[in-house]
Coordinates of N, CA and C in Angstrom, one line a residue:
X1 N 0.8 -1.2 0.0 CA 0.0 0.0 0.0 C 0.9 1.2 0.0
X2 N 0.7 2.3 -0.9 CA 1.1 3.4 -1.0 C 1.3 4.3 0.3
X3 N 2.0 5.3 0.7 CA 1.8 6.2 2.0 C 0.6 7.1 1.9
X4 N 0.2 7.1 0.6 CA -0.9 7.9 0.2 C -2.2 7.8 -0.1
X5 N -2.4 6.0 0.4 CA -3.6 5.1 0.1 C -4.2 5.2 1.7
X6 N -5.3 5.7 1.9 CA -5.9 5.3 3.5 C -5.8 4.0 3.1
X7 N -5.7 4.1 4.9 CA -5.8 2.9 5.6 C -7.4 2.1 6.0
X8 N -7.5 0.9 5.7 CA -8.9 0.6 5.8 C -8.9 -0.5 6.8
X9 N -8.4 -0.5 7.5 CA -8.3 -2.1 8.7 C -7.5 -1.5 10.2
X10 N -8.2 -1.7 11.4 CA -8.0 -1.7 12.6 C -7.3 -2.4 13.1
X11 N -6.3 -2.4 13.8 CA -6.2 -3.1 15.3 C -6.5 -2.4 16.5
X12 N -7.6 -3.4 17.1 CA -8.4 -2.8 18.2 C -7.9 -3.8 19.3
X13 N -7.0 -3.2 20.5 CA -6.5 -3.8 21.6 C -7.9 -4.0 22.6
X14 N -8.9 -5.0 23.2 CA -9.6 -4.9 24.3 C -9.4 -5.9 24.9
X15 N -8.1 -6.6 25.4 CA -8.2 -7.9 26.4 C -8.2 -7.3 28.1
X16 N -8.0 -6.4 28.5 CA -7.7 -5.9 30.0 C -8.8 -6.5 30.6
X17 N -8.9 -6.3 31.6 CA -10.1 -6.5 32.7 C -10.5 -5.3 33.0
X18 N -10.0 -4.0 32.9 CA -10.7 -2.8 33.2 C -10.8 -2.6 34.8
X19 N -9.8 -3.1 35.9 CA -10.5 -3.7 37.0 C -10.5 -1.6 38.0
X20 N -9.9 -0.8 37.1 CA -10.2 0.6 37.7 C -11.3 1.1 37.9
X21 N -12.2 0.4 36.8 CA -13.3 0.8 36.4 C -15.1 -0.2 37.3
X22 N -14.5 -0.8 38.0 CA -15.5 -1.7 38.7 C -16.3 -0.7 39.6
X23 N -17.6 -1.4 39.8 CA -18.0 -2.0 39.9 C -18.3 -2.3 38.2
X24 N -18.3 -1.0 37.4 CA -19.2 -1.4 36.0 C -18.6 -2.0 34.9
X25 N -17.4 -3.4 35.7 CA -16.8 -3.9 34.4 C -16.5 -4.9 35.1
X26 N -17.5 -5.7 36.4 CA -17.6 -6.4 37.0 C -18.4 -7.8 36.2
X27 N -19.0 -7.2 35.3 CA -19.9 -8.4 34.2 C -19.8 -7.6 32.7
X28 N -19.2 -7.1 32.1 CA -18.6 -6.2 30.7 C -17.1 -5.3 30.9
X29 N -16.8 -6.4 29.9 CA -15.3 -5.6 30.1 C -15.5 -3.9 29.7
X30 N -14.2 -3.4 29.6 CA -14.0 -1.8 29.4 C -14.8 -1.1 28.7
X31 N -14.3 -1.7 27.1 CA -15.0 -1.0 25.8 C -16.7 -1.4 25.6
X32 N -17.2 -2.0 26.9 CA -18.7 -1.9 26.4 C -19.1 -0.8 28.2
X33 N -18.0 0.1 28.6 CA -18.6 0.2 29.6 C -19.2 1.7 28.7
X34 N -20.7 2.5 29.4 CA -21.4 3.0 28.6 C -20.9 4.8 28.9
X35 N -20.9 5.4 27.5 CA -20.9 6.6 28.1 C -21.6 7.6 27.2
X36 N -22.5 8.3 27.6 CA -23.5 9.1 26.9 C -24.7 8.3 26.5
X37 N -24.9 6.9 27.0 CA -25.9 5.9 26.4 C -25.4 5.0 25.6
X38 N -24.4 5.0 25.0 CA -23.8 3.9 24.3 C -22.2 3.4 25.2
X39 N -22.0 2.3 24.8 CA -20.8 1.8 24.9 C -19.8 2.5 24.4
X40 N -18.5 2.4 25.1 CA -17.3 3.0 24.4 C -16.9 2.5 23.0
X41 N -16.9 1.2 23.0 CA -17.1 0.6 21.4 C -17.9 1.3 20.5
X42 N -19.0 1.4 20.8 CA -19.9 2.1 19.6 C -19.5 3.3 19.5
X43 N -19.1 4.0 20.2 CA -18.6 5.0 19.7 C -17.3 5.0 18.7
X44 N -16.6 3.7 18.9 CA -15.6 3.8 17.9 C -16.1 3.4 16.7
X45 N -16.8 2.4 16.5 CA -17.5 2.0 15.7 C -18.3 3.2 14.9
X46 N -18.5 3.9 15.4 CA -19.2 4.9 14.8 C -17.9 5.6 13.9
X47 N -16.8 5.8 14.7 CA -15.7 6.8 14.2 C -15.5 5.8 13.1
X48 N -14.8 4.6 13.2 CA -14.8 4.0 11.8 C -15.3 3.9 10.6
X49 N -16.9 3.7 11.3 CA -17.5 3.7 9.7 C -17.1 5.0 9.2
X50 N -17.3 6.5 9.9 CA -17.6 7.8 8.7 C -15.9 7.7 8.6
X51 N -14.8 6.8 9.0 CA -13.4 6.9 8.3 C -13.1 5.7 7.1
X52 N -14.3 5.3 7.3 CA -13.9 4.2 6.0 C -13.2 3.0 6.6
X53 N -13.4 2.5 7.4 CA -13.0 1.2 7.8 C -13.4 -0.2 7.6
X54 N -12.9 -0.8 7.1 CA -13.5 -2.3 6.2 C -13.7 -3.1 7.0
X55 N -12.1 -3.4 8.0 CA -12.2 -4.5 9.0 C -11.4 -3.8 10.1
X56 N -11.5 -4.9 11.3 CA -11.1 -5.0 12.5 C -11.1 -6.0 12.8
X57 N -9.4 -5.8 13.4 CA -8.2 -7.4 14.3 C -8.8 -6.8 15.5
X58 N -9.7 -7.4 15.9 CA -9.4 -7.1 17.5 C -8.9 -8.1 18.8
X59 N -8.3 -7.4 19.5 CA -7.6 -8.5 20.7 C -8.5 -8.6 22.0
X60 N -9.0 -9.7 22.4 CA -9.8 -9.8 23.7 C -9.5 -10.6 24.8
X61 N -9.7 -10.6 25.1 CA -9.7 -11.6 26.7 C -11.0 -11.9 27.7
X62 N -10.6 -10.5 28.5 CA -11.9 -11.1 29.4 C -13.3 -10.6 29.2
X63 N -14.1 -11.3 29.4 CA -15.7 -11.1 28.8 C -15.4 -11.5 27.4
X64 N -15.3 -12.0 26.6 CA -14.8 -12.3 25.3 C -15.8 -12.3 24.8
X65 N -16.8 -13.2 25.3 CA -18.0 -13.1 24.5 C -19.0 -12.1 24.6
X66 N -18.8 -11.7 25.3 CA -19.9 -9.8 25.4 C -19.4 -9.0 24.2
X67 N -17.9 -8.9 24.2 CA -17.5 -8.3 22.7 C -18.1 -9.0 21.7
X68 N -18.1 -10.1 21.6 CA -18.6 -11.0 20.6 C -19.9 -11.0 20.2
X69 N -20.4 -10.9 21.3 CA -22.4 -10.9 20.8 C -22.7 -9.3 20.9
X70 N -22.0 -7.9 21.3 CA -22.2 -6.3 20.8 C -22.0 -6.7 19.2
X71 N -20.3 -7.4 19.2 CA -20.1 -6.8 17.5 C -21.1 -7.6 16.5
X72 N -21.4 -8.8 17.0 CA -22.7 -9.7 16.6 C -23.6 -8.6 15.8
X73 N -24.0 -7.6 16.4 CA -25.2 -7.1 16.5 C -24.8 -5.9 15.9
X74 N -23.9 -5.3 16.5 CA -23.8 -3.8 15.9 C -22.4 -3.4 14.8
X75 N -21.9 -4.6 14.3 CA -20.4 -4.1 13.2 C -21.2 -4.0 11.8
X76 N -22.3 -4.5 11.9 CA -22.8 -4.2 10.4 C -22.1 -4.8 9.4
X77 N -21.3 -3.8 8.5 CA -20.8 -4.3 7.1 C -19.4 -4.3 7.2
X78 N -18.9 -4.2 8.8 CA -17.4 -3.9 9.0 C -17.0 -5.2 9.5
X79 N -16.2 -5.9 8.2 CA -15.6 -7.2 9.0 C -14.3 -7.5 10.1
X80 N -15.1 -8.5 11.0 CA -14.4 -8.9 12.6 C -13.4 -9.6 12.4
X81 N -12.2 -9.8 13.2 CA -11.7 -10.8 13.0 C -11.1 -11.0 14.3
X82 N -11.0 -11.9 15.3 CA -10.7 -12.2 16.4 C -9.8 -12.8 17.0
X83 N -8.6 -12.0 18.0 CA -7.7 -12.8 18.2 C -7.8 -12.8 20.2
X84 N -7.8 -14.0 20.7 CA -8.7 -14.2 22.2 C -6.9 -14.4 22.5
X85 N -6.6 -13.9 24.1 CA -5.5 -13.7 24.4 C -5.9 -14.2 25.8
X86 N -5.4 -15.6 26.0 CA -6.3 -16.3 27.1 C -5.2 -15.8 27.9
X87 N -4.2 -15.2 28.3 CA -3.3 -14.9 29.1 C -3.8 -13.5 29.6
X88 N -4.7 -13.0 29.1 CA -5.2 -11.5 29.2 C -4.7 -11.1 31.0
X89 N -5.2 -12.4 32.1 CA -4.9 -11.2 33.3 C -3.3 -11.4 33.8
X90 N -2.1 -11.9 33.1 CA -1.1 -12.1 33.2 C -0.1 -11.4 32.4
X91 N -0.8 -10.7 31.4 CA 0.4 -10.1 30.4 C -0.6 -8.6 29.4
X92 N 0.6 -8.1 29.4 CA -0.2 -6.9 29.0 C -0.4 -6.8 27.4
X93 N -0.4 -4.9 27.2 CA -0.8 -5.1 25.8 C 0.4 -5.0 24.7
X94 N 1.5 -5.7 25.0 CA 2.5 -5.9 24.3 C 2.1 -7.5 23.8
X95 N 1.7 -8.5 24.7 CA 1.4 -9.7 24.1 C 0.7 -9.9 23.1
X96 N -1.0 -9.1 23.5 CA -2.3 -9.0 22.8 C -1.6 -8.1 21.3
X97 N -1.1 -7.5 21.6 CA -0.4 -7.0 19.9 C 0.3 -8.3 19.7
X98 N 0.7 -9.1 19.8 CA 1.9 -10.2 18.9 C 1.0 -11.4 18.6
X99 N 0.2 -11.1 19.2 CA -1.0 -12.3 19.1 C -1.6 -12.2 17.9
X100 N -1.7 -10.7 17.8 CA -2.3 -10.4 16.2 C -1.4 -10.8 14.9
X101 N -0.2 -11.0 15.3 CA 0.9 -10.9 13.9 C 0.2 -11.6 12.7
X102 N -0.4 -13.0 12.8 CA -1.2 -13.6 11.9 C -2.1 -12.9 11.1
X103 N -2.6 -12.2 11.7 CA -4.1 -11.5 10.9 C -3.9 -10.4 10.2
X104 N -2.5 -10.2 11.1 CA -1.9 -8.6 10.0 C -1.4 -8.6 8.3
X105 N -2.2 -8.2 7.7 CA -1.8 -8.4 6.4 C -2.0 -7.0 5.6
X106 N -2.1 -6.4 5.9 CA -1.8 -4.9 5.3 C -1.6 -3.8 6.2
X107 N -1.5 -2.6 5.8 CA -1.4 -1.2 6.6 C -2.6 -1.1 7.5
X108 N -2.3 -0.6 8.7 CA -3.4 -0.7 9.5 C -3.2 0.8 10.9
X109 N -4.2 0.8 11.3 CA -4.3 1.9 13.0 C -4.3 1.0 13.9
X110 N -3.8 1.4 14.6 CA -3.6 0.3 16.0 C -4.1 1.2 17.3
X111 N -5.2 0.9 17.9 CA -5.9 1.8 18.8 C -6.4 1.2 19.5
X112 N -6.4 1.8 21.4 CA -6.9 1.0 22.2 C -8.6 1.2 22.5
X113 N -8.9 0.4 22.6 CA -10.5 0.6 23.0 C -11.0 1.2 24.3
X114 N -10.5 2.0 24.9 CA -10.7 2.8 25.9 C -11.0 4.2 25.8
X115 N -10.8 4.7 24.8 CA -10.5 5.7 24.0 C -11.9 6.2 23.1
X116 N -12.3 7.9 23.9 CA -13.4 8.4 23.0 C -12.8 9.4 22.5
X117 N -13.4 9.9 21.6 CA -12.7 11.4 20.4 C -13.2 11.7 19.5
X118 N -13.1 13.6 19.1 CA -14.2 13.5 18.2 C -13.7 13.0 16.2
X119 N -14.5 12.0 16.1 CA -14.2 11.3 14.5 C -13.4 11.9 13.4
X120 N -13.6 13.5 13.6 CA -12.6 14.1 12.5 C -11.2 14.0 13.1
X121 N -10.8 13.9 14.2 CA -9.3 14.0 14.9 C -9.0 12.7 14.2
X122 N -9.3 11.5 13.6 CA -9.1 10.7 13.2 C -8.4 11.0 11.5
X123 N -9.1 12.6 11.2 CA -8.8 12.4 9.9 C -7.7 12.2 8.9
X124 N -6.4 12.7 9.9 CA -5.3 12.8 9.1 C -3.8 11.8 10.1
X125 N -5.1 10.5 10.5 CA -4.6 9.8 10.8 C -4.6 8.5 10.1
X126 N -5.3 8.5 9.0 CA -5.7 7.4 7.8 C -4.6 6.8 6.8
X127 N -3.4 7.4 7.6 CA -2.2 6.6 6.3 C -1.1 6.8 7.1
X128 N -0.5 5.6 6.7 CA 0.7 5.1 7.3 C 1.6 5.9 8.3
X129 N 2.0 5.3 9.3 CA 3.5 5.9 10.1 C 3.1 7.3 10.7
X130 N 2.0 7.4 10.9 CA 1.8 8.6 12.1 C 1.1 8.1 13.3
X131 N 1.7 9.0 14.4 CA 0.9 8.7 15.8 C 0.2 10.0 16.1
X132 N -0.5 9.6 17.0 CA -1.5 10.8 17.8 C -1.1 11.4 18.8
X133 N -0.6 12.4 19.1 CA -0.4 13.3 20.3 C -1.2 14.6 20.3
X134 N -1.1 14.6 21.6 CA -1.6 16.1 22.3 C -1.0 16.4 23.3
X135 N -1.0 17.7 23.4 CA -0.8 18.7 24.5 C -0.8 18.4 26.3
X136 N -0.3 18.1 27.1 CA -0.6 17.4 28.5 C -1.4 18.1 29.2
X137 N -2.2 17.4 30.1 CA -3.6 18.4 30.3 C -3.1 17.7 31.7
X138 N -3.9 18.1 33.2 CA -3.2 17.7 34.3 C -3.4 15.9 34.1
X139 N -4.6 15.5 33.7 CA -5.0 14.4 33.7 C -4.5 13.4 33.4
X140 N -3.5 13.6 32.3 CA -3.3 12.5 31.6 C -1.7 11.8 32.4
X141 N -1.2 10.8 31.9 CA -0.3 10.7 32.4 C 0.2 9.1 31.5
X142 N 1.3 8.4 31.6 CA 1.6 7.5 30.9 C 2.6 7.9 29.9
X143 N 3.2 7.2 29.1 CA 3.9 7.6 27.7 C 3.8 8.9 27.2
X144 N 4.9 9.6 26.7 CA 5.0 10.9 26.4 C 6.5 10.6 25.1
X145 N 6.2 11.4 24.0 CA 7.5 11.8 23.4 C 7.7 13.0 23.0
X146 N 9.4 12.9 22.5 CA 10.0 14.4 22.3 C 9.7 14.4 20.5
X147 N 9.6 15.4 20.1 CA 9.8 15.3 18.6 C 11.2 16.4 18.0
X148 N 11.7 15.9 16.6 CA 12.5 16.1 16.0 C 12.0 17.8 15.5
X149 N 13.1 18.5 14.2 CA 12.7 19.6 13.9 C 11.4 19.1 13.1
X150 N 11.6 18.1 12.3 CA 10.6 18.0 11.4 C 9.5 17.2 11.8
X151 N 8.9 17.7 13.1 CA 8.0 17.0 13.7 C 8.0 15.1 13.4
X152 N 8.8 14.5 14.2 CA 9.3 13.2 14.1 C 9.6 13.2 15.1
X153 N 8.9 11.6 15.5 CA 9.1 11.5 16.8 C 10.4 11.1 17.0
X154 N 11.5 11.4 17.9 CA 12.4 11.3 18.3 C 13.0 10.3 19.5
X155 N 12.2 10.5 20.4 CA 11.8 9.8 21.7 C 10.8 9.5 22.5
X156 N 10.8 8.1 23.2 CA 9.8 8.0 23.8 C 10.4 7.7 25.1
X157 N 9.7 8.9 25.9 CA 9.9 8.6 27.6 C 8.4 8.0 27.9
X158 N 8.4 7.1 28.9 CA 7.8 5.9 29.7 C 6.8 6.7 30.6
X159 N 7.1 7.7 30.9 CA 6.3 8.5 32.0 C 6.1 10.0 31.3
X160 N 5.0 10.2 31.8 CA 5.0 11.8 31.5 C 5.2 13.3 32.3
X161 N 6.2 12.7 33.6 CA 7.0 13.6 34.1 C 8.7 13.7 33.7
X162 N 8.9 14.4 32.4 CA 9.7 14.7 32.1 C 9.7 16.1 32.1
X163 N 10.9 16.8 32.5 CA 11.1 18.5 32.5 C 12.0 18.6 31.6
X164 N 12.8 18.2 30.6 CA 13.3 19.0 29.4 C 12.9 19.0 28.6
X165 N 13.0 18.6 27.5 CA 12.5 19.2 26.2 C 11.2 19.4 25.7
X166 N 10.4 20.5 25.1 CA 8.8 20.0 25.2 C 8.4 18.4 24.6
X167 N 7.3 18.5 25.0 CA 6.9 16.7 25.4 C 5.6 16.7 25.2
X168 N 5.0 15.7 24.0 CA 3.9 15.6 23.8 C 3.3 13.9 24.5
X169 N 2.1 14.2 25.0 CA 1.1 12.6 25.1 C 0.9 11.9 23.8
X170 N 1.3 10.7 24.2 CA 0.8 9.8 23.3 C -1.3 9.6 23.7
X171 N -1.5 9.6 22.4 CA -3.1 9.3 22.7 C -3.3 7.6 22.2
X172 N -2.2 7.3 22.0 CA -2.4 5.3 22.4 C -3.3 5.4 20.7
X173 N -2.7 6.0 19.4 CA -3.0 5.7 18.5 C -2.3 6.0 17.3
X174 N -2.2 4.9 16.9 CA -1.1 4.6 15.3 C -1.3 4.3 14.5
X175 N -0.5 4.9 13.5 CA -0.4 4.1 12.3 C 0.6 3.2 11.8
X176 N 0.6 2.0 10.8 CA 1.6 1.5 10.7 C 1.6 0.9 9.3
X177 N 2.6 1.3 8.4 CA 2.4 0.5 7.3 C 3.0 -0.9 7.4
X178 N 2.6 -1.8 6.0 CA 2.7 -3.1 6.8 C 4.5 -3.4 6.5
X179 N 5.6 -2.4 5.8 CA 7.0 -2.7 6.3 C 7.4 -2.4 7.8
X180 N 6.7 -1.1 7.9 CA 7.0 -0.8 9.4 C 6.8 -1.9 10.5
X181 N 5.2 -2.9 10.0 CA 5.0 -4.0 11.3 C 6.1 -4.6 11.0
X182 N 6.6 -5.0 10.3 CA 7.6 -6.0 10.2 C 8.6 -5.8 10.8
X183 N 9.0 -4.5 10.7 CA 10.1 -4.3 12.2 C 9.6 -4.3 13.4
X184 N 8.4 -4.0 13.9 CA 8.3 -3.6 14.9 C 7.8 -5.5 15.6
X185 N 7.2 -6.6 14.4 CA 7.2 -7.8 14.8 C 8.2 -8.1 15.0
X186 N 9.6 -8.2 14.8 CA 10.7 -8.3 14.9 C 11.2 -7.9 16.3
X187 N 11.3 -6.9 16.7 CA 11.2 -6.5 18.2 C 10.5 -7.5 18.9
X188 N 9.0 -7.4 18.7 CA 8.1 -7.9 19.4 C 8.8 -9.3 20.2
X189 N 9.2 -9.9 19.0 CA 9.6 -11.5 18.8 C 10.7 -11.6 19.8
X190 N 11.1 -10.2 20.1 CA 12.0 -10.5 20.9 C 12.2 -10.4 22.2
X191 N 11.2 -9.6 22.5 CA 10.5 -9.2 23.7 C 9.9 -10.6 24.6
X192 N 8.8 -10.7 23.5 CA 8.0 -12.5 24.1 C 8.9 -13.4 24.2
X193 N 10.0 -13.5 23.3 CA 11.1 -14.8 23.5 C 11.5 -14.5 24.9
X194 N 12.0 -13.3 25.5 CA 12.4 -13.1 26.4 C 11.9 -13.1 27.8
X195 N 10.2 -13.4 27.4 CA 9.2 -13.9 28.6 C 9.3 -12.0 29.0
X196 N 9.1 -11.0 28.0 CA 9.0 -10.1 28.8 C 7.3 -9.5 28.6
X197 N 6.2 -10.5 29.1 CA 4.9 -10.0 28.4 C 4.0 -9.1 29.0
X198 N 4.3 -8.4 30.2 CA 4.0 -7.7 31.0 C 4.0 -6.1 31.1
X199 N 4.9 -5.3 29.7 CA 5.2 -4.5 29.6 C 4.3 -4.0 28.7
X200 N 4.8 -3.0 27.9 CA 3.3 -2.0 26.9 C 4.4 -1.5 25.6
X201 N 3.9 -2.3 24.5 CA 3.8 -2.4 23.2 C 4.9 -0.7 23.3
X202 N 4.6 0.2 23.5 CA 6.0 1.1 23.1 C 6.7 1.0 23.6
X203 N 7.4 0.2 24.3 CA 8.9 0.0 24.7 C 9.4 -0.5 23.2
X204 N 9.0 -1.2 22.5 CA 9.3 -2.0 21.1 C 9.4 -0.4 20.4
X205 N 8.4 0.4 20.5 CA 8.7 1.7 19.3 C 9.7 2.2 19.9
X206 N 9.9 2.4 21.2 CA 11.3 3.5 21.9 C 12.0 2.9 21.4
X207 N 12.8 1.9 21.8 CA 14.2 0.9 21.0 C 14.2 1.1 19.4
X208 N 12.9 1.0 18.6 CA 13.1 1.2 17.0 C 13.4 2.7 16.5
X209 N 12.8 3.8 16.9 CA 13.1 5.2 17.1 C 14.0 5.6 17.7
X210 N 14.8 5.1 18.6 CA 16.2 5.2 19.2 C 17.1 4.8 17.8
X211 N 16.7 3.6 17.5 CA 17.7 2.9 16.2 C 17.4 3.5 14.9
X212 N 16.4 4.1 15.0 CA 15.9 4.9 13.7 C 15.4 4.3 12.5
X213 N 15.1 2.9 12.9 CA 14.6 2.1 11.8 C 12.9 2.0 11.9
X214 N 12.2 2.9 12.6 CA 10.8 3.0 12.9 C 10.8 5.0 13.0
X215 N 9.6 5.2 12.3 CA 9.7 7.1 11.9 C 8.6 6.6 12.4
X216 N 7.1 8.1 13.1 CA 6.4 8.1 13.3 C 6.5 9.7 12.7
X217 N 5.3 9.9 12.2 CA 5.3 12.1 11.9 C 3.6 11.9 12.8
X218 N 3.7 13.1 13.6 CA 3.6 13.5 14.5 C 2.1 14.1 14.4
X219 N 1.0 13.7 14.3 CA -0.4 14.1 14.4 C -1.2 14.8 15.3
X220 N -1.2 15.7 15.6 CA -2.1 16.4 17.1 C -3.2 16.7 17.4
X221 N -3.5 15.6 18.1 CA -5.1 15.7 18.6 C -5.4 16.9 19.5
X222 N -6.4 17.9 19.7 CA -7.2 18.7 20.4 C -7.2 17.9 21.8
X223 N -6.7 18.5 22.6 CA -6.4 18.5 24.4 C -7.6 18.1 24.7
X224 N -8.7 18.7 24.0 CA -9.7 19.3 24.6 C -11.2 18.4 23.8
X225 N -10.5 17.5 23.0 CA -11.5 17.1 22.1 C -11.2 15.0 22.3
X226 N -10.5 14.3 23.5 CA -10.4 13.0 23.4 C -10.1 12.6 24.9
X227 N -10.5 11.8 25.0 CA -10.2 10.8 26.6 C -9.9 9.8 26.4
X228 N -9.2 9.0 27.4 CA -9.0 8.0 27.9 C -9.2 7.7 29.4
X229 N -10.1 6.5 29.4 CA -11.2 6.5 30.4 C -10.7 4.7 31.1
X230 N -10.3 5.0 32.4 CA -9.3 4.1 33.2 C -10.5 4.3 34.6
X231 N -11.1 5.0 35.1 CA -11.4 5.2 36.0 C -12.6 5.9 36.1
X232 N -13.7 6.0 37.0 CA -15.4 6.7 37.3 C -15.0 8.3 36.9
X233 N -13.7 8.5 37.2 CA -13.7 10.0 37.5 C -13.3 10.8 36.0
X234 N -12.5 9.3 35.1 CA -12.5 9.8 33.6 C -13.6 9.7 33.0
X235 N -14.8 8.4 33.1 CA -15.9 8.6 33.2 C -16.7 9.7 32.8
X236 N -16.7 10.2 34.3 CA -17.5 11.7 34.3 C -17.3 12.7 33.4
X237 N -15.4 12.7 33.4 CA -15.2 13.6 32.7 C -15.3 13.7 31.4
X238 N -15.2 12.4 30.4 CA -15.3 12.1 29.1 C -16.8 12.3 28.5
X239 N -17.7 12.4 29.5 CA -19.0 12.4 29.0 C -19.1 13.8 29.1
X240 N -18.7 14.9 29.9 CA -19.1 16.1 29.9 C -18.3 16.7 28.9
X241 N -17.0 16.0 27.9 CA -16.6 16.3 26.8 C -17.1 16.2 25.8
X242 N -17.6 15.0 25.8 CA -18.7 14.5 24.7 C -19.9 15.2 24.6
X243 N -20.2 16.2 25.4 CA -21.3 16.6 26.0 C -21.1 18.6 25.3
X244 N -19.9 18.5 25.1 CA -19.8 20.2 24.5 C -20.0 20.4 23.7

């Protein structure tokens, strides 16, 4: 696929347990927990159809079949394809990505299902080798990188208390053409050989972007326009976004 061909296929990470989020993911895992009246799913589902999205790899675990009987019902004309990660409460989402390597057969977005935002932030995320950042708002916290002059990611620090260089949030969404998975399977491979499955899928980009054989150009989502929802109190807050 060209760099200039949208992307028409997902990788959708949902094996967690969600256990921040309990009581309301005590019988439905994360992405069906509900916000504004629908599930967090449907709302992505929504974002894909108006981006043109054909199919979805998605990764599951627990509740497996609650995902399975929503997308039953509500994927429509968007083909599933399922990869069950029975190891879900033992290893994170560095596994549930290597699980997929099979199903990956072209350029694809790789995005976690926790995640609401408004559908056009998606738009100039449709083709290869870009990620999603924004601006650090108090709330956010996790993965952060530095970018290069020519807006390229440069580095990825692990936390997002870093005080030198400005530093963007990762919004946990990518692009990848299918040479790039090939490096980044490569890592992968090496990671799981190493029994290291507990960690989170960018530690594999930091080491490739250190080596410079993985570019990401640098997409920026609106601060003010996407959530990720871990807990009641992102919850709240994600709906009174959705709500402006």
């Amino acid at each position: 696929m060209k760099d200039n061909q949208r992307i028409t296929t997902v990788v959708l990470l949902a094996a967690g347990t969600g256990s921040r989020l309990r009581p309301l993911t005590l019988d439905a895992p994360k992405c069906l927990t509900i916000i504004n009246g629908e599930p967090i799913l449907q709302h992505l589902l929504d974002t894909f159809r108006i981006q043109g999205i054909k199919k979805i790899i998605i990764a599951t675990g627990y509740l497996e079949h609650r995902i399975r009987e929503y997308l039953d019902q509500h994927a429509g004309d968007i083909k599933i394809e399922y990869i069950f990660n029975a190891d879900y409460q033992t290893t994170n989402n560095i596994y549930s990505l290597w699980l997929t390597r099979q199903a990956i057969k072209e350029d694809f977005i790789l995005v976690e299902s926790d995640l609401v935002f408004d559908s056009n932030l998606l738009d100039n995320m449709m083709y290869p080798n870009r990620i999603a950042l924004s601006n650090i708002l108090p709330w956010m916290n996790g993965t952060t990188v530095s970018l290069d002059d020519d807006d390229k990611v440069n580095i990825f620090h692990m936390s997002a208390n870093i005080s030198n260089n400005p530093h963007y949030k990762t919004v946990n969404i990518c692009s990848l053409s299918l040479d790039s998975w090939y490096k980044v399977l490569d890592r992968l491979d090496n990671y799981i050989s190493a029994k290291n499955l507990n960690t989170y899928y960018e530690a594999v980009f930091a080491d490739l972007v250190v080596k410079k054989t993985l570019s990401f150009e640098a997409i920026m989502f609106d601060e003010k326009k996407w959530y990720e929802i871990d807990t009641i109190e992102d919850l709240e807050a994600a709906e009174k976004l959705l709500n402006n």
